[in-house]
Structures are given as C-alpha cells and as structure tokens.
CSV table of C-alpha atoms and ligand atoms in Angstrom, one decimal:
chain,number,residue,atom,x,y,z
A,965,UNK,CA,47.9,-31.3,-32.5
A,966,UNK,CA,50.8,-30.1,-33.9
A,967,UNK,CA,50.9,-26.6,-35.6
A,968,UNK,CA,52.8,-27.2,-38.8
A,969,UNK,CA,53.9,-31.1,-38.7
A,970,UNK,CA,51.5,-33.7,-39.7
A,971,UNK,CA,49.9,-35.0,-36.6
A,972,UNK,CA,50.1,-38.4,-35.9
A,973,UNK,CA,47.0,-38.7,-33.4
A,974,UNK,CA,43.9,-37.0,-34.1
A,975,UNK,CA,42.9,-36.6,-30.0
A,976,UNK,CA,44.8,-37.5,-26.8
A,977,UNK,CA,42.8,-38.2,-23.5
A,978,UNK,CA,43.6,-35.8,-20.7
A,979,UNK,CA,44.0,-37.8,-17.3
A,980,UNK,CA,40.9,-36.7,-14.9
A,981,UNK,CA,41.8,-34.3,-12.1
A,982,UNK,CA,40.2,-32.6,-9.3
A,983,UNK,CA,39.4,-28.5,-9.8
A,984,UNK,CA,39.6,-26.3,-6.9
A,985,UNK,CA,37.1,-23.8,-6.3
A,986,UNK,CA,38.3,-20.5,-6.5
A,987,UNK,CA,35.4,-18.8,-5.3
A,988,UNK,CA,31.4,-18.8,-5.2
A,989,UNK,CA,28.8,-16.0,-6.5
A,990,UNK,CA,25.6,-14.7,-6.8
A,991,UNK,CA,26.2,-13.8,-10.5
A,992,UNK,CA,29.2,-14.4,-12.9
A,993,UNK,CA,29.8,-12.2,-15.8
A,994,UNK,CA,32.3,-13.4,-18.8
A,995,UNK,CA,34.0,-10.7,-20.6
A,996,UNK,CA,34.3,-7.0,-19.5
A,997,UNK,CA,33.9,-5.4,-22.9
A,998,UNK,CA,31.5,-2.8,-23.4
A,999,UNK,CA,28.2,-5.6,-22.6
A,1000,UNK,CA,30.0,-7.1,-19.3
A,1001,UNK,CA,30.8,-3.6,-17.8
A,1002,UNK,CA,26.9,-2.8,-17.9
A,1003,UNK,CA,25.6,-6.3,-16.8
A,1004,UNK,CA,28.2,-6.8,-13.8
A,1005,UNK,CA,27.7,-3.0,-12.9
A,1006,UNK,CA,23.9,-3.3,-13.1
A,1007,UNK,CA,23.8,-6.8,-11.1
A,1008,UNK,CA,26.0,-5.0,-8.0
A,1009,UNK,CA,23.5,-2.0,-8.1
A,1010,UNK,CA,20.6,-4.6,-7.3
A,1011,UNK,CA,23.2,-6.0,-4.5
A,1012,UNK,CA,24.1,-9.2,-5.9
A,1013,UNK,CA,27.3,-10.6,-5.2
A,1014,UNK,CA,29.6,-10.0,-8.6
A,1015,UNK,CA,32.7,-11.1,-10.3
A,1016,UNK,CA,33.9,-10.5,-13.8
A,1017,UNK,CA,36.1,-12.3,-15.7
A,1018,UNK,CA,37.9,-11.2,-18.4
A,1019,UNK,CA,41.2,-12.3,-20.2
A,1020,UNK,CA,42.7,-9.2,-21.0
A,1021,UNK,CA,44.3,-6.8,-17.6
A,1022,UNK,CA,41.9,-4.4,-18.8
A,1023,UNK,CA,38.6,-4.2,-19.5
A,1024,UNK,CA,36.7,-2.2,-22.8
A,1025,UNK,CA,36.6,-5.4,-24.6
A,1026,UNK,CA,37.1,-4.3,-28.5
A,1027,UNK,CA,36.8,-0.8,-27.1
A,1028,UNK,CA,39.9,-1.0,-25.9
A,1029,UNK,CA,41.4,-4.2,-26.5
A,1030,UNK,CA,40.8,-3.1,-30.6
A,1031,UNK,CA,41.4,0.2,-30.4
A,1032,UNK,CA,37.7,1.2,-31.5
A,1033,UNK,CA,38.2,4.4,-29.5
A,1034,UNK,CA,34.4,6.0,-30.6
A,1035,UNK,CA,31.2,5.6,-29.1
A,1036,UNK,CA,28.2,4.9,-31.6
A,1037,UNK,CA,24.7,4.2,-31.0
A,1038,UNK,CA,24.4,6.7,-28.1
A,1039,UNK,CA,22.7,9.0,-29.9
A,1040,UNK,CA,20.3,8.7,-32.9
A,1041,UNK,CA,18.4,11.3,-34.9
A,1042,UNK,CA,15.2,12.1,-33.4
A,1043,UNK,CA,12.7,13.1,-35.9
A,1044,UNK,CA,15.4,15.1,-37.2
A,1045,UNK,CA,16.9,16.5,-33.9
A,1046,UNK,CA,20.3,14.4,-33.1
A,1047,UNK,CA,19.9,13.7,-28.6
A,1048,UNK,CA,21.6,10.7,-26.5
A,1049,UNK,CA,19.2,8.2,-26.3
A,1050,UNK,CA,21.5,5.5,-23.9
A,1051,UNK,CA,22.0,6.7,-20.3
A,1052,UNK,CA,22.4,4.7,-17.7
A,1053,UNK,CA,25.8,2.9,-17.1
A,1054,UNK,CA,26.8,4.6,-19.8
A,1055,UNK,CA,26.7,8.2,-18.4
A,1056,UNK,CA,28.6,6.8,-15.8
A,1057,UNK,CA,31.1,5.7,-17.3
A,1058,UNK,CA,31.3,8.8,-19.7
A,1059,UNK,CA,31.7,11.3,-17.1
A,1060,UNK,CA,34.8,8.8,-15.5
A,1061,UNK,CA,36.2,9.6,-19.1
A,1062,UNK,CA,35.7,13.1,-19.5
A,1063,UNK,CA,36.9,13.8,-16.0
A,1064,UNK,CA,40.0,12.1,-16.3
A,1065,UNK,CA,40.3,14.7,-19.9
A,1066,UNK,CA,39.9,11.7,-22.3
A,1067,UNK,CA,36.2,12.5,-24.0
A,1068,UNK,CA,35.8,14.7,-27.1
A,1069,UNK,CA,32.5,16.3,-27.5
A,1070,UNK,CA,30.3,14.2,-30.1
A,1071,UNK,CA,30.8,14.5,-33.7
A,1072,UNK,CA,28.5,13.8,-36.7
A,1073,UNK,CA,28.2,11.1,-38.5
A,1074,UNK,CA,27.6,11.2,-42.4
A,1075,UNK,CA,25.0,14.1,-41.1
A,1076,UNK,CA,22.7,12.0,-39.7
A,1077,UNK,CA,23.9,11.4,-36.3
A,1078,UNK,CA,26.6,11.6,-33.7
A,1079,UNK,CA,29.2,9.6,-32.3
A,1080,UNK,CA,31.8,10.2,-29.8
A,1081,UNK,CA,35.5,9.4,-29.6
A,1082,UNK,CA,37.9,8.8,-26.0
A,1083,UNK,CA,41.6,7.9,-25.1
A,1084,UNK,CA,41.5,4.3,-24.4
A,1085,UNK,CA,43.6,4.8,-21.4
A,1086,UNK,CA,41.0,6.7,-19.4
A,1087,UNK,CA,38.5,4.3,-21.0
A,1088,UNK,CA,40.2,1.3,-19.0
A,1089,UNK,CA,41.1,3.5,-15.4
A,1090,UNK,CA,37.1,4.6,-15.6
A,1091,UNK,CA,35.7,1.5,-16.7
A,1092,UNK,CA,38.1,0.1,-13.4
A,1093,UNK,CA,36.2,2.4,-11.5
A,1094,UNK,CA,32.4,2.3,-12.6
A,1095,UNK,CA,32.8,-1.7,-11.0
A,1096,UNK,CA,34.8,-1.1,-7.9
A,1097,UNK,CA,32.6,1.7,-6.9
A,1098,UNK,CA,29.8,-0.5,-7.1
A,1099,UNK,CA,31.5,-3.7,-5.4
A,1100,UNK,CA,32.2,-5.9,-8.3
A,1101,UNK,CA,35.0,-8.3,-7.9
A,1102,UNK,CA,37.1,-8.4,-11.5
A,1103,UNK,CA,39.2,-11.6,-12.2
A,1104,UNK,CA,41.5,-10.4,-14.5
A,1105,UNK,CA,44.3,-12.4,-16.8
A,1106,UNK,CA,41.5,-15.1,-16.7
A,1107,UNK,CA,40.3,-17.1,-19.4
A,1108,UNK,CA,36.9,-19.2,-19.3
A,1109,UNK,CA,37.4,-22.5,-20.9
A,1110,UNK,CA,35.0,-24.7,-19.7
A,1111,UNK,CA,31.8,-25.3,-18.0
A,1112,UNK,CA,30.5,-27.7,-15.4
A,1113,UNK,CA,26.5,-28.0,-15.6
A,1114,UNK,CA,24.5,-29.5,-12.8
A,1115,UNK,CA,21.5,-30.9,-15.1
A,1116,UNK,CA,21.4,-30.3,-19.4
A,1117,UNK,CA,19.5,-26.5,-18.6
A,1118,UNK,CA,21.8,-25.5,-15.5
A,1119,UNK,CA,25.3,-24.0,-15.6
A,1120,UNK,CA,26.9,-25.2,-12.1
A,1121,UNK,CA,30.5,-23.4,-12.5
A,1122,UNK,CA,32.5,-21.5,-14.9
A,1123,UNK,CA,36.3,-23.2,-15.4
A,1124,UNK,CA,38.9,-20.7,-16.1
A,1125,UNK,CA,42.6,-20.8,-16.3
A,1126,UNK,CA,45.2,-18.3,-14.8
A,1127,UNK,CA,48.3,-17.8,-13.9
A,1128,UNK,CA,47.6,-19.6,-10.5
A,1129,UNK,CA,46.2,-22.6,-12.7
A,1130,UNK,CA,42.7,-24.1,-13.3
A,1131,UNK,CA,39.8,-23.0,-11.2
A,1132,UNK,CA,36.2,-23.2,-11.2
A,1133,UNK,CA,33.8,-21.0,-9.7
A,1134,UNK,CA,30.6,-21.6,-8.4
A,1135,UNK,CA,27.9,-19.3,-9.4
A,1136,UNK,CA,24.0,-18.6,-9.4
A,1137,UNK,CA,23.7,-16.8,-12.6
A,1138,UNK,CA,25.8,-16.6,-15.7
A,1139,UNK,CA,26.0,-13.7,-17.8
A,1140,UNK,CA,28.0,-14.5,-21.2
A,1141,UNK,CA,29.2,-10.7,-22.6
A,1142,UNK,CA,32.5,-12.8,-24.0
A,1143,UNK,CA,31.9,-11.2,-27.5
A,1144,UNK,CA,32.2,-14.8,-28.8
A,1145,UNK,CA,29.4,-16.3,-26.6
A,1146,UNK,CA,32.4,-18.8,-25.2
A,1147,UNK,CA,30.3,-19.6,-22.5
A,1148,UNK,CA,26.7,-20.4,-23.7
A,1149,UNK,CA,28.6,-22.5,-26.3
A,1150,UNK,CA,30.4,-24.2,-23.6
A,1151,UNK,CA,26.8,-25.1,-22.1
A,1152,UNK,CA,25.6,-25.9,-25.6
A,1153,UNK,CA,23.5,-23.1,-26.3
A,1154,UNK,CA,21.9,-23.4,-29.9
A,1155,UNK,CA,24.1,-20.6,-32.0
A,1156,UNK,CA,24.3,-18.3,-35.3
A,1157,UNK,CA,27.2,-17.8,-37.5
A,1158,UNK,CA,26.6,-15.3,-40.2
A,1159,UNK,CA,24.2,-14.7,-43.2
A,1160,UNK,CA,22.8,-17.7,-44.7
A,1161,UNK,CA,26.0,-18.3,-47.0
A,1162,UNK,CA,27.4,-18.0,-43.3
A,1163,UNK,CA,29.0,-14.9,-44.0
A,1164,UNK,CA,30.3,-12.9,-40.9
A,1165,UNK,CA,30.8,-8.8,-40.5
A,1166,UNK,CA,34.7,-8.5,-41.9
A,1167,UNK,CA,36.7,-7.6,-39.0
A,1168,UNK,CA,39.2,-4.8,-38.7
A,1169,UNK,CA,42.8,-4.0,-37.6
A,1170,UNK,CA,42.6,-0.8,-36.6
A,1171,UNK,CA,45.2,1.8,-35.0
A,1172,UNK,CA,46.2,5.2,-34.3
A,1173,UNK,CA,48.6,7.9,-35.8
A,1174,UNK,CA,50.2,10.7,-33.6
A,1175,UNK,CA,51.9,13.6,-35.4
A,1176,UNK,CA,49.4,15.1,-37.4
A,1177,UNK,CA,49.6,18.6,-38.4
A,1178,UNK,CA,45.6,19.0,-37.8
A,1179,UNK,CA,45.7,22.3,-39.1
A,1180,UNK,CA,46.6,20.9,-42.9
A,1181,UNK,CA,44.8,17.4,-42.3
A,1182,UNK,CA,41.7,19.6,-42.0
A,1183,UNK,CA,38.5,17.2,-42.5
A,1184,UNK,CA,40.5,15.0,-43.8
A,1185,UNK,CA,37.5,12.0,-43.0
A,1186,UNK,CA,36.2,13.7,-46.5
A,1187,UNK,CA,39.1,14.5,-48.9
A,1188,UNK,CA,40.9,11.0,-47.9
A,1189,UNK,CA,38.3,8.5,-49.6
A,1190,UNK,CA,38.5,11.2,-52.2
A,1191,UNK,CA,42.2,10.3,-52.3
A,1192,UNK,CA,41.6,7.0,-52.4
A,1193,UNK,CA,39.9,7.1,-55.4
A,1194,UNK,CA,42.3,8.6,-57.5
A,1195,UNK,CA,44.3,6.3,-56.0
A,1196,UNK,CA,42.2,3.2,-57.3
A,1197,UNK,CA,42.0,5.1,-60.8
A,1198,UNK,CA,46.2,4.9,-60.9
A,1199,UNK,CA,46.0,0.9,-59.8
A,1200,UNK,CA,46.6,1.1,-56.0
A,1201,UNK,CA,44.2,-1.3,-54.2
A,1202,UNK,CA,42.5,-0.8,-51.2
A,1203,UNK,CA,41.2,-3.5,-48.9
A,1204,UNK,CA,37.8,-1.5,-48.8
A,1205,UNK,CA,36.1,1.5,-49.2
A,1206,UNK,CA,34.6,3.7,-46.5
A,1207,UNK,CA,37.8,4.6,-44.4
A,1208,UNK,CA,37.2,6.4,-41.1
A,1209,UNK,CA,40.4,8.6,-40.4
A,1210,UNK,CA,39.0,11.2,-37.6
A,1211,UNK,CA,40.4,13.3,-34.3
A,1212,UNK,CA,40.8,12.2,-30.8
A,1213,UNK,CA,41.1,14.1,-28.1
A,1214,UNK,CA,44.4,16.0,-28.7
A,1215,UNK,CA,44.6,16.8,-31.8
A,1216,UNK,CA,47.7,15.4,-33.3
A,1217,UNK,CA,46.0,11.6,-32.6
A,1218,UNK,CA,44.0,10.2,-35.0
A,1219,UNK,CA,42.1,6.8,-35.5
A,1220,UNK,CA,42.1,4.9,-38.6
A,1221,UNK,CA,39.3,2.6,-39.5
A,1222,UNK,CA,40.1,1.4,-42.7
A,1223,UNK,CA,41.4,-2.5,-43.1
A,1224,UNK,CA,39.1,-5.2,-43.7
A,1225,UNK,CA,40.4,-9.1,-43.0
A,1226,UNK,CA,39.8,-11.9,-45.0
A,1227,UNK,CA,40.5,-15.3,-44.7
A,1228,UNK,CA,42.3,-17.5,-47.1
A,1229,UNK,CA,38.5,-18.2,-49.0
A,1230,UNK,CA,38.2,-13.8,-49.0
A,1231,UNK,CA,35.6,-14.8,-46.0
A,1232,UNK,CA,35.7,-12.6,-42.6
A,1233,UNK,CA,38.4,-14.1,-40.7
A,1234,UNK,CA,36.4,-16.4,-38.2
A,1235,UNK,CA,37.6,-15.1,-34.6
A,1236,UNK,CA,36.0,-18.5,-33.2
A,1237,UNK,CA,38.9,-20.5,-35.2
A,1238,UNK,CA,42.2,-19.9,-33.6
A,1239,UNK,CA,44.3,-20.5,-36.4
A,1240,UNK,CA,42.3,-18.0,-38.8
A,1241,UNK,CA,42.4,-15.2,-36.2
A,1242,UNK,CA,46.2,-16.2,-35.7
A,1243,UNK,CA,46.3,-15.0,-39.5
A,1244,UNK,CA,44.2,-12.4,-39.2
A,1245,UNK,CA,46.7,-10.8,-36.6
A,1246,UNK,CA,49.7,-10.6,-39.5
A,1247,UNK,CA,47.2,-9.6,-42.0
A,1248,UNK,CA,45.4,-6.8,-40.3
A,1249,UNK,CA,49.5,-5.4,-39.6
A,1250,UNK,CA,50.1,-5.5,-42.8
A,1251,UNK,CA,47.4,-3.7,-44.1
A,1252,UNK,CA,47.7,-1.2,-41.5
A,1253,UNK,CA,51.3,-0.6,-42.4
A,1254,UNK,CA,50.5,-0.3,-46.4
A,1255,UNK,CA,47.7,2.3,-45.6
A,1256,UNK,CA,50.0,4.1,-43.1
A,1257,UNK,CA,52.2,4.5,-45.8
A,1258,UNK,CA,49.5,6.2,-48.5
A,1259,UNK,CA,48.4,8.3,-45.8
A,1260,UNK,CA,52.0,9.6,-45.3
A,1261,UNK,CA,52.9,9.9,-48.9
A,1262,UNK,CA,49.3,11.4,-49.9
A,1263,UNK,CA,47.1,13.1,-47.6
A,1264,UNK,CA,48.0,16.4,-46.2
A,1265,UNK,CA,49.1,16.6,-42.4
A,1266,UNK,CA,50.2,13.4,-42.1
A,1267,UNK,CA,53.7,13.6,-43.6
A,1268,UNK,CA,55.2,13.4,-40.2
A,1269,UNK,CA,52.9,11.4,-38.7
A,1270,UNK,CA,54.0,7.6,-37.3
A,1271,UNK,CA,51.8,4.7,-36.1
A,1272,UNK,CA,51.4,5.3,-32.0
A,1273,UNK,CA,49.4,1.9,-31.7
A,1274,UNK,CA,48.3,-1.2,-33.6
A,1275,UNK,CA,46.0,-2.6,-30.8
A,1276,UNK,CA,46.7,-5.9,-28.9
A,1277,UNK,CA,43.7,-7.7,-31.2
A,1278,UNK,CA,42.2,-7.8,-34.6
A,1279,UNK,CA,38.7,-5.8,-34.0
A,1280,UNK,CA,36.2,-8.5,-34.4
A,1281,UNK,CA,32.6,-7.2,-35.4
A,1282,UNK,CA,31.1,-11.1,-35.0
A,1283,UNK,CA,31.4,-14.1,-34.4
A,1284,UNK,CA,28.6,-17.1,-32.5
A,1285,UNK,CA,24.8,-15.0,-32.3
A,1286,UNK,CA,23.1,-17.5,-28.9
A,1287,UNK,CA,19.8,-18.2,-30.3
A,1288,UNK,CA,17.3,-17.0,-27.4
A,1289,UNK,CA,13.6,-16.3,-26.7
A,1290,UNK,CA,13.8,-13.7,-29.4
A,1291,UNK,CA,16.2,-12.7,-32.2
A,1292,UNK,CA,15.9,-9.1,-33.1
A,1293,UNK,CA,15.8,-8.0,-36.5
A,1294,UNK,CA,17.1,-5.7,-39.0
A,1295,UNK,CA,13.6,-4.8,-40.0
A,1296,UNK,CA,13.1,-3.7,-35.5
A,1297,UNK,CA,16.2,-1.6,-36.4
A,1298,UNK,CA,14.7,0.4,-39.0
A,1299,UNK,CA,11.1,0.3,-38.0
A,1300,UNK,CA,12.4,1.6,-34.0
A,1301,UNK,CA,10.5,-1.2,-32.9
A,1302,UNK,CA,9.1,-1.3,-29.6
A,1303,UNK,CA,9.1,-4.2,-27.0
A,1304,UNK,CA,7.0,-4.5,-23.7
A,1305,UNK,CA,9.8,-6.1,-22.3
A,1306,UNK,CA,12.3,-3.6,-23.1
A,1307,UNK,CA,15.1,-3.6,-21.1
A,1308,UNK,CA,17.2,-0.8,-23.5
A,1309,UNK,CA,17.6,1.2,-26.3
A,1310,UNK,CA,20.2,1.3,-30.0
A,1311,UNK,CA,20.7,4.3,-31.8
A,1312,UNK,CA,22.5,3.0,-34.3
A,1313,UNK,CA,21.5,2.1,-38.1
A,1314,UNK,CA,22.6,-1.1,-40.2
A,1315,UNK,CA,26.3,-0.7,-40.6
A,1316,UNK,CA,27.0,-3.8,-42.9
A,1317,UNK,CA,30.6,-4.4,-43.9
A,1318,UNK,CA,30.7,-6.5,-46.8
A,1319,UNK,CA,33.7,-7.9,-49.0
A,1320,UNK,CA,35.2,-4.3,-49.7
A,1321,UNK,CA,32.9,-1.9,-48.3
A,1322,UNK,CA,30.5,-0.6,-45.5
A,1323,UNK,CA,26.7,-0.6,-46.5
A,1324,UNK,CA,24.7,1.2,-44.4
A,1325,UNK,CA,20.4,1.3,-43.9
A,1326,UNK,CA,18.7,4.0,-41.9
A,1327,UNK,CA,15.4,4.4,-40.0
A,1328,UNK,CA,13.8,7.2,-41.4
A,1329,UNK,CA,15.5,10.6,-41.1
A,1330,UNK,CA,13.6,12.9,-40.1
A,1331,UNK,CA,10.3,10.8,-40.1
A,1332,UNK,CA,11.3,8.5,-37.3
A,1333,UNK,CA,12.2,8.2,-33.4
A,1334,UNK,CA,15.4,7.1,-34.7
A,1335,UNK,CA,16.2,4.0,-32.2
A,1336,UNK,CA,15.1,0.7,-31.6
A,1337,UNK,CA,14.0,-1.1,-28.1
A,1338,UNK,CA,16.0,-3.8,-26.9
A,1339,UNK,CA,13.8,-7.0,-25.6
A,1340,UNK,CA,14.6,-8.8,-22.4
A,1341,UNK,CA,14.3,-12.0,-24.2
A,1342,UNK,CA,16.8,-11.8,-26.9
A,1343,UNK,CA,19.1,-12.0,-23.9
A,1344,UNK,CA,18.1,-15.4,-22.7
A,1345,UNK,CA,19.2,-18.3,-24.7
A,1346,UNK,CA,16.6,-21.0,-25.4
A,1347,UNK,CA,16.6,-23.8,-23.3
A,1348,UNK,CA,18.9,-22.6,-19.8
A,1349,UNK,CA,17.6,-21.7,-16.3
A,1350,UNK,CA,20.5,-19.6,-14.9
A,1351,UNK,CA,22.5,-18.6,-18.3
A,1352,UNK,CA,22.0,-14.7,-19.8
A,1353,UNK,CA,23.9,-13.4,-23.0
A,1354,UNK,CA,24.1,-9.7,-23.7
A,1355,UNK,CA,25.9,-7.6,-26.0
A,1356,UNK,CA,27.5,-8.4,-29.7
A,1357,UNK,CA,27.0,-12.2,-28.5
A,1358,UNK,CA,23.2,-11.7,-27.7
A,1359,UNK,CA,20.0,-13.2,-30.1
A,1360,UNK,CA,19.8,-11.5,-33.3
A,1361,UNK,CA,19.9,-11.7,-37.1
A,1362,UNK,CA,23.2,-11.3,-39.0
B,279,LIG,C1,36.9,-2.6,-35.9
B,279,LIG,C2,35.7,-2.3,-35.1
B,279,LIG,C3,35.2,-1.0,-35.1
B,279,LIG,C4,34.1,-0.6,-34.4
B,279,LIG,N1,33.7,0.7,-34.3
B,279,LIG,C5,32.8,1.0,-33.4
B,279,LIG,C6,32.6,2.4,-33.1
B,279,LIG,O1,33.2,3.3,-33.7
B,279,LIG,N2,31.8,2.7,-32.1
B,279,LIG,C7,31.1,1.7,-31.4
B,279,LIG,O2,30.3,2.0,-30.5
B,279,LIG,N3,31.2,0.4,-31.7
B,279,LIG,C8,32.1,0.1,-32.7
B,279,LIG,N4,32.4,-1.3,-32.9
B,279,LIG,C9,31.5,-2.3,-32.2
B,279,LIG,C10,31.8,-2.4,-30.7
B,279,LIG,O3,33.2,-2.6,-30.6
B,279,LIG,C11,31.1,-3.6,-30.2
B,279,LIG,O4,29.7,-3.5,-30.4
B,279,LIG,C12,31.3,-3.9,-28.7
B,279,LIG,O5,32.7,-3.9,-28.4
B,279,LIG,C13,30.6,-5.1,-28.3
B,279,LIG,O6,30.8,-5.2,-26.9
B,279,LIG,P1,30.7,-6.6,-26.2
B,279,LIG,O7,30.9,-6.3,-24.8
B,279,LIG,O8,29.5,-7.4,-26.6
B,279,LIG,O9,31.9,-7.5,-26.8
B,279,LIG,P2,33.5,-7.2,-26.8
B,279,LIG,O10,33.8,-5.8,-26.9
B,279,LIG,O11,34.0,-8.1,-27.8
B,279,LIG,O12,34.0,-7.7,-25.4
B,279,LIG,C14,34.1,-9.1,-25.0
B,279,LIG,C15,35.1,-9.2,-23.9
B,279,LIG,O13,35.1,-10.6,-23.5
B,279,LIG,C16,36.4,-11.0,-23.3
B,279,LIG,N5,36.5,-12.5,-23.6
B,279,LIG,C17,36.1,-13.1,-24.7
B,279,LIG,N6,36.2,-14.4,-24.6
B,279,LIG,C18,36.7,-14.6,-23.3
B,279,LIG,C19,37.1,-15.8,-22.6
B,279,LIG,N7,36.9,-17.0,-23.2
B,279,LIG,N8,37.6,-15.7,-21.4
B,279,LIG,C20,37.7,-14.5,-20.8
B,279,LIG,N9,37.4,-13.3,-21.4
B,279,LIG,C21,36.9,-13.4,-22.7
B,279,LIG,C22,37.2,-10.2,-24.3
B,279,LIG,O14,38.6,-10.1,-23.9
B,279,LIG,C23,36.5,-8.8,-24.2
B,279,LIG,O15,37.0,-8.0,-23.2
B,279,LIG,C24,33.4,-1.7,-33.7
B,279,LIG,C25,33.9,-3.0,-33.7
B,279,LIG,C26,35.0,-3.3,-34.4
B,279,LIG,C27,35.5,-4.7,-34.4
C-alpha cells in the first residue's frame, strides 16, 4: 500500500519461505519496558532459560524510550504515612540508578504521595545490568511481528525481524510486556481498546530542558499552571491543563509533562495505527516547541533554558488491554482490594487524562492502606496454555 498515492491493489500475497531458527528458550519476554525488565529478571531468578526482545538498543520502554523520567506508584499513602510499597526488582534496579548518581530522593505528589525522578541514561546502563547479572539473554534492535502457534491455545515461536533478517524462536513460555500486547494479538488474544465510546488515555510528547536558573524557577510545578491561566485569560491555548514541570537530578534539567496528542477526530492518537502515531510524532514536536517557547518568554528561570531532548517516541499511556482470567478495576484501585492470588502491589490512584486535562480519584487519604493487590490472573489471557501478559498491556478496565 502506498503512503500518499491511490493504491491500485488492496493486498499482495507474499511468496512462502522457510524461517530459520534463531534460537530456543525456556521463556520469551517481548518488550523490555518497565513490565519486561521484572518478568525476564524474575523468570532467570527461578533459573529458566531467558531472552528479551525489544526493538529499541535500550531498554526502559516509555521510561526511557518517552522520556517519562519519574517513578510513580512506588509508594502510596499509608493511612496517612507516605512508605514504598513495591520492592523487589524494583529496589534492584533503583540502587543500579542511584549508584551510578542518577536517582533523586522522592518528591511529593499533590501532598498525598511520592514519586521519584532518574537520568534516563543510568536508567538504561542499570536496567542492562539488573538482566545480565541474572543471565538473561536481550535481543536487541528486534522487532516481534508475528507468531507461529502449534494448536489455536499454544504459541510455538515468536517471529521477529532484525538487521540479520527474519527469525523465529522457539520458546516454552511467552510473556507479552510489548506495551501494545503485539504479541497476544498476534496469537489472537481477545483485547480492549478504551472506554466504551473506545476512548484511549491521550498520549504525551514529553522532553527535557537544561539551563534553568533553579534558584528563580523555584517551585515552579505551582506558579507555572498559575501562569498558564493568565495565559488562557489573554487567548493563548493550551493543549491541556495539569502541566508537570519538575527537577531532575542536577538541577538545571527539568522534565516537562504537559502536551496531550490528538488525532485528526481530537481522539488519543491510536499508537496501534501506524499512520496516526506517525502524526502523533510531528504533533507532539510541535507542541513541545510552542510550550518551550511560553516557558521561555513567561516563567522565571527558564529564560535561558533550551530543549536537551524530545524523546525517540510519543509517550503512549494505552493502547490493546488482553482480556484475561480477571480484569482489574478502578473500583480495586480505590477500595486497595485484596487478591489471594496476589502476585504484587500499585500505589498509584486513577490518573485519567481526558481531552484537555488529568482527572485524578484517590483511595482514601488517610483512611486507607493506600494500594491495591495485583492478581495472578489478570496476567493470563483467556483461552492460551503458554502465553502471559503483564504490565500497561495486562487485563484491566480503561
Ligand atoms: C507521557 C507519559 C508519562 C508517564 N508518566 C509516568 C510517571 O511519571 N511515572 C510512572 O511511573 N509512569 C508514568 N507513565 C506510565 C509508564 O510509563 C508506564 O506505566 C510503563 O512504561 C508501562 O510499562 P510497560 O513495560 O508495560 O510498557 P512500555 O513501557 O510501553 O514498554 C514496552 C516495551 O516493549 C517494546 N515493544 C513494543 N512492541 C514491540 C514489538 N512489536 N517488538 C519489540 N519490542 C516491542 C517497546 O519498545 C518498549 O520498550 C507515563 C506514561 C506516559 C506515556
């Protein structure tokens, strides 16, 4: 199909070829975002034989690859006393961070809980580290694009493409952390897309400044929406409201959360359609450039700032949700349900962004524990023998 002429066929048929194998293994992990680096870590600590694909040369998935640069949903409020509630791989990795100097101690978080921001260059040389010290093999510069299944409920290999060519390996166990659940749709895992009115979670270009006097920018996460209002009030539009402009590390970085992408309906850009996140790439630029420029021109400490990086991808929040033996809820979220298959624990609340904002719905604060359990079966889809999802990808509600 051609991109902008009028195609004259609608399909052509490829000629059939034999695959090679590029390898065989225990269990197969797609994606090494933040989901695949705790599944492929976790498998090699129960001495299974591991590879991890990813398409990037790096992995941190939209921790990285998006710029997100902030952990959330480590901690949560307590009955009132904020703790970190995820260990784990996490504290692994999070020690690999801090020793290489790229962690900054937590920060609150609308004064109910904490997050925590790192350099996304020690986030990829420790995440590199938390899988080779524990024997993973990582495929990188690989993307999945197919599956072969030995019967309708049994994944037999993973095809990917490389520089090398087309491969497909052989595995035992699949575990889909792509983000986009490529490979349970591949299989033909039943999927999710959004609210009812299949509305998705807007996505977001976002990027970092360097340059900032931090002395005058002060806590400039509260006076800039403050800005931005009197802003609105002279005519200047905004693609939404609740901007996140906060510290890294060293203080003259900062992150800015603060573009929202639409497609050409004003829907979230659909990171599953390849021409509409093609869009969403120019779009999210733009925006960032047009907020850069308020920042410079209105908020204080940031006259000689420039952009240091507009990350390699548009930060996609969702896309496919596998439909599995469960589906957790918002309602778990704000009850802190419990699970007697629990295999984990959230601390984060709702964080909702909707056509020009971020709504947000707490557990209780402080009557509550403050996080939710996570239950083994909203990890594996209905209907497979060998296939597992986890992370942004795994069964839940919108
Ligand atoms: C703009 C934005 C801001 C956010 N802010 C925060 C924040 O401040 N704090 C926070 O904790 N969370 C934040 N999040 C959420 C957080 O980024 C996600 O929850 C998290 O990244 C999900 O992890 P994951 O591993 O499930 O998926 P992803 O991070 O999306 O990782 C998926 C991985 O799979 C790879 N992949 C996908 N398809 C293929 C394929 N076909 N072949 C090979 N590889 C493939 C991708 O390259 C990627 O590395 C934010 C998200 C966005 C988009």
């Amino acid at each position: 199909m051609g991109i902008s002429m009028v195609a004259t066929l609608s399909y052509i048929t490829e000629p059939e070829r034999k695959t090679a194998v590029g390898g065989e293994f225990e269990v197969i992990v797609l994606g090494g975002g933040p989901a695949g680096i705790a599944a492929a870590t976790a498998a090699a600590m129960h001495g299974r034989k591991v590879l991890l694909v990813e398409r990037y040369g790096f992995l941190g998935g939209m921790g990285t690859a998006a710029g997100v640069t902030n952990f959330c949903g480590l901690h949560a409020n307590v009955y009132g006393e904020i703790q970190q509630v995820v260990h784990g791989v996490a504290d692994d990795l999070l020690a690999r961070i801090d020793r290489l100097g790229g962690l900054n101690a937590p920060h609150p978080v609308l004064g109910k809980t904490f997050a925590q921001a790192y350099d996304t260059a020690a986030y990829k040389c420790a995440a590199d580290d938390v899988l080779l010290s524990r024997g993973v093999e990582i495929s990188f510069h690989a993307l999945a694009a197919d599956v072969v299944m030995d019967t309708p409920s049994r994944i037999k290999a993973l095809l990917i493409e490389t520089k090398s060519g087309r491969s497909a390996i052989l595995g035992q166990v699949f575990i889909d952390c792509s983000g986009d659940g490529d490979l349970a749709a591949f299989a033909g895992a039943p999927y999710e897309k959004g609210d009812a009115d299949g509305n998705m979670l807007y996505p977001t270009m976002m990027f970092r400044v360097n340059g900032v006097n931090s002395a005058l920018a002060g806590e400039a996460w509260r006076t800039i929406p403050a800005l931005m209002e009197a802003a609105e009030q002279r005519g200047v539009k905004f693609p939404r409201k609740g901007a996140i402009v906060r510290p890294q590390k060293h203080s003259s970085e900062w992150r800015v959360n603060v573009t929202q992408v639409k497609n050409s309906q004003g829907l979230a850009v659909d990171a599953t359609d390849g021409r509409q996140l093609s869009a969403g790439e120019i779009e999210g630029r733009r925006q960032a450039l047009t907020f850069f420029e308020f920042l410079r021109r209105e908020a204080p400490g940031f006259a000689d700032a420039y952009i240091v990086d507009i990350p390699p991808q548009l930060g996609v929040r969702e896309t496919r949700r596998i439909l599995g033996n469960y589906q957790l809820t918002a309602d778990d979220v704000i009850s802190c349900a419990d699970f007697s298959d629990t295999i984990g624990v959230n601390g984060w609340p709702i964080e909702n962004h909707v056509a020009g904002d971020v709504v947000w719905r707490w557990p209780d604060i402080p009557g509550s524990r403050g996080f939710n359990q996570l239950p083994y079966r909203m990890l594996s889809p209905l209907g497979f023998d060998n296939l597992l999802v986890a992370g942004r990808c795994a069964s839940m509600t919108h």
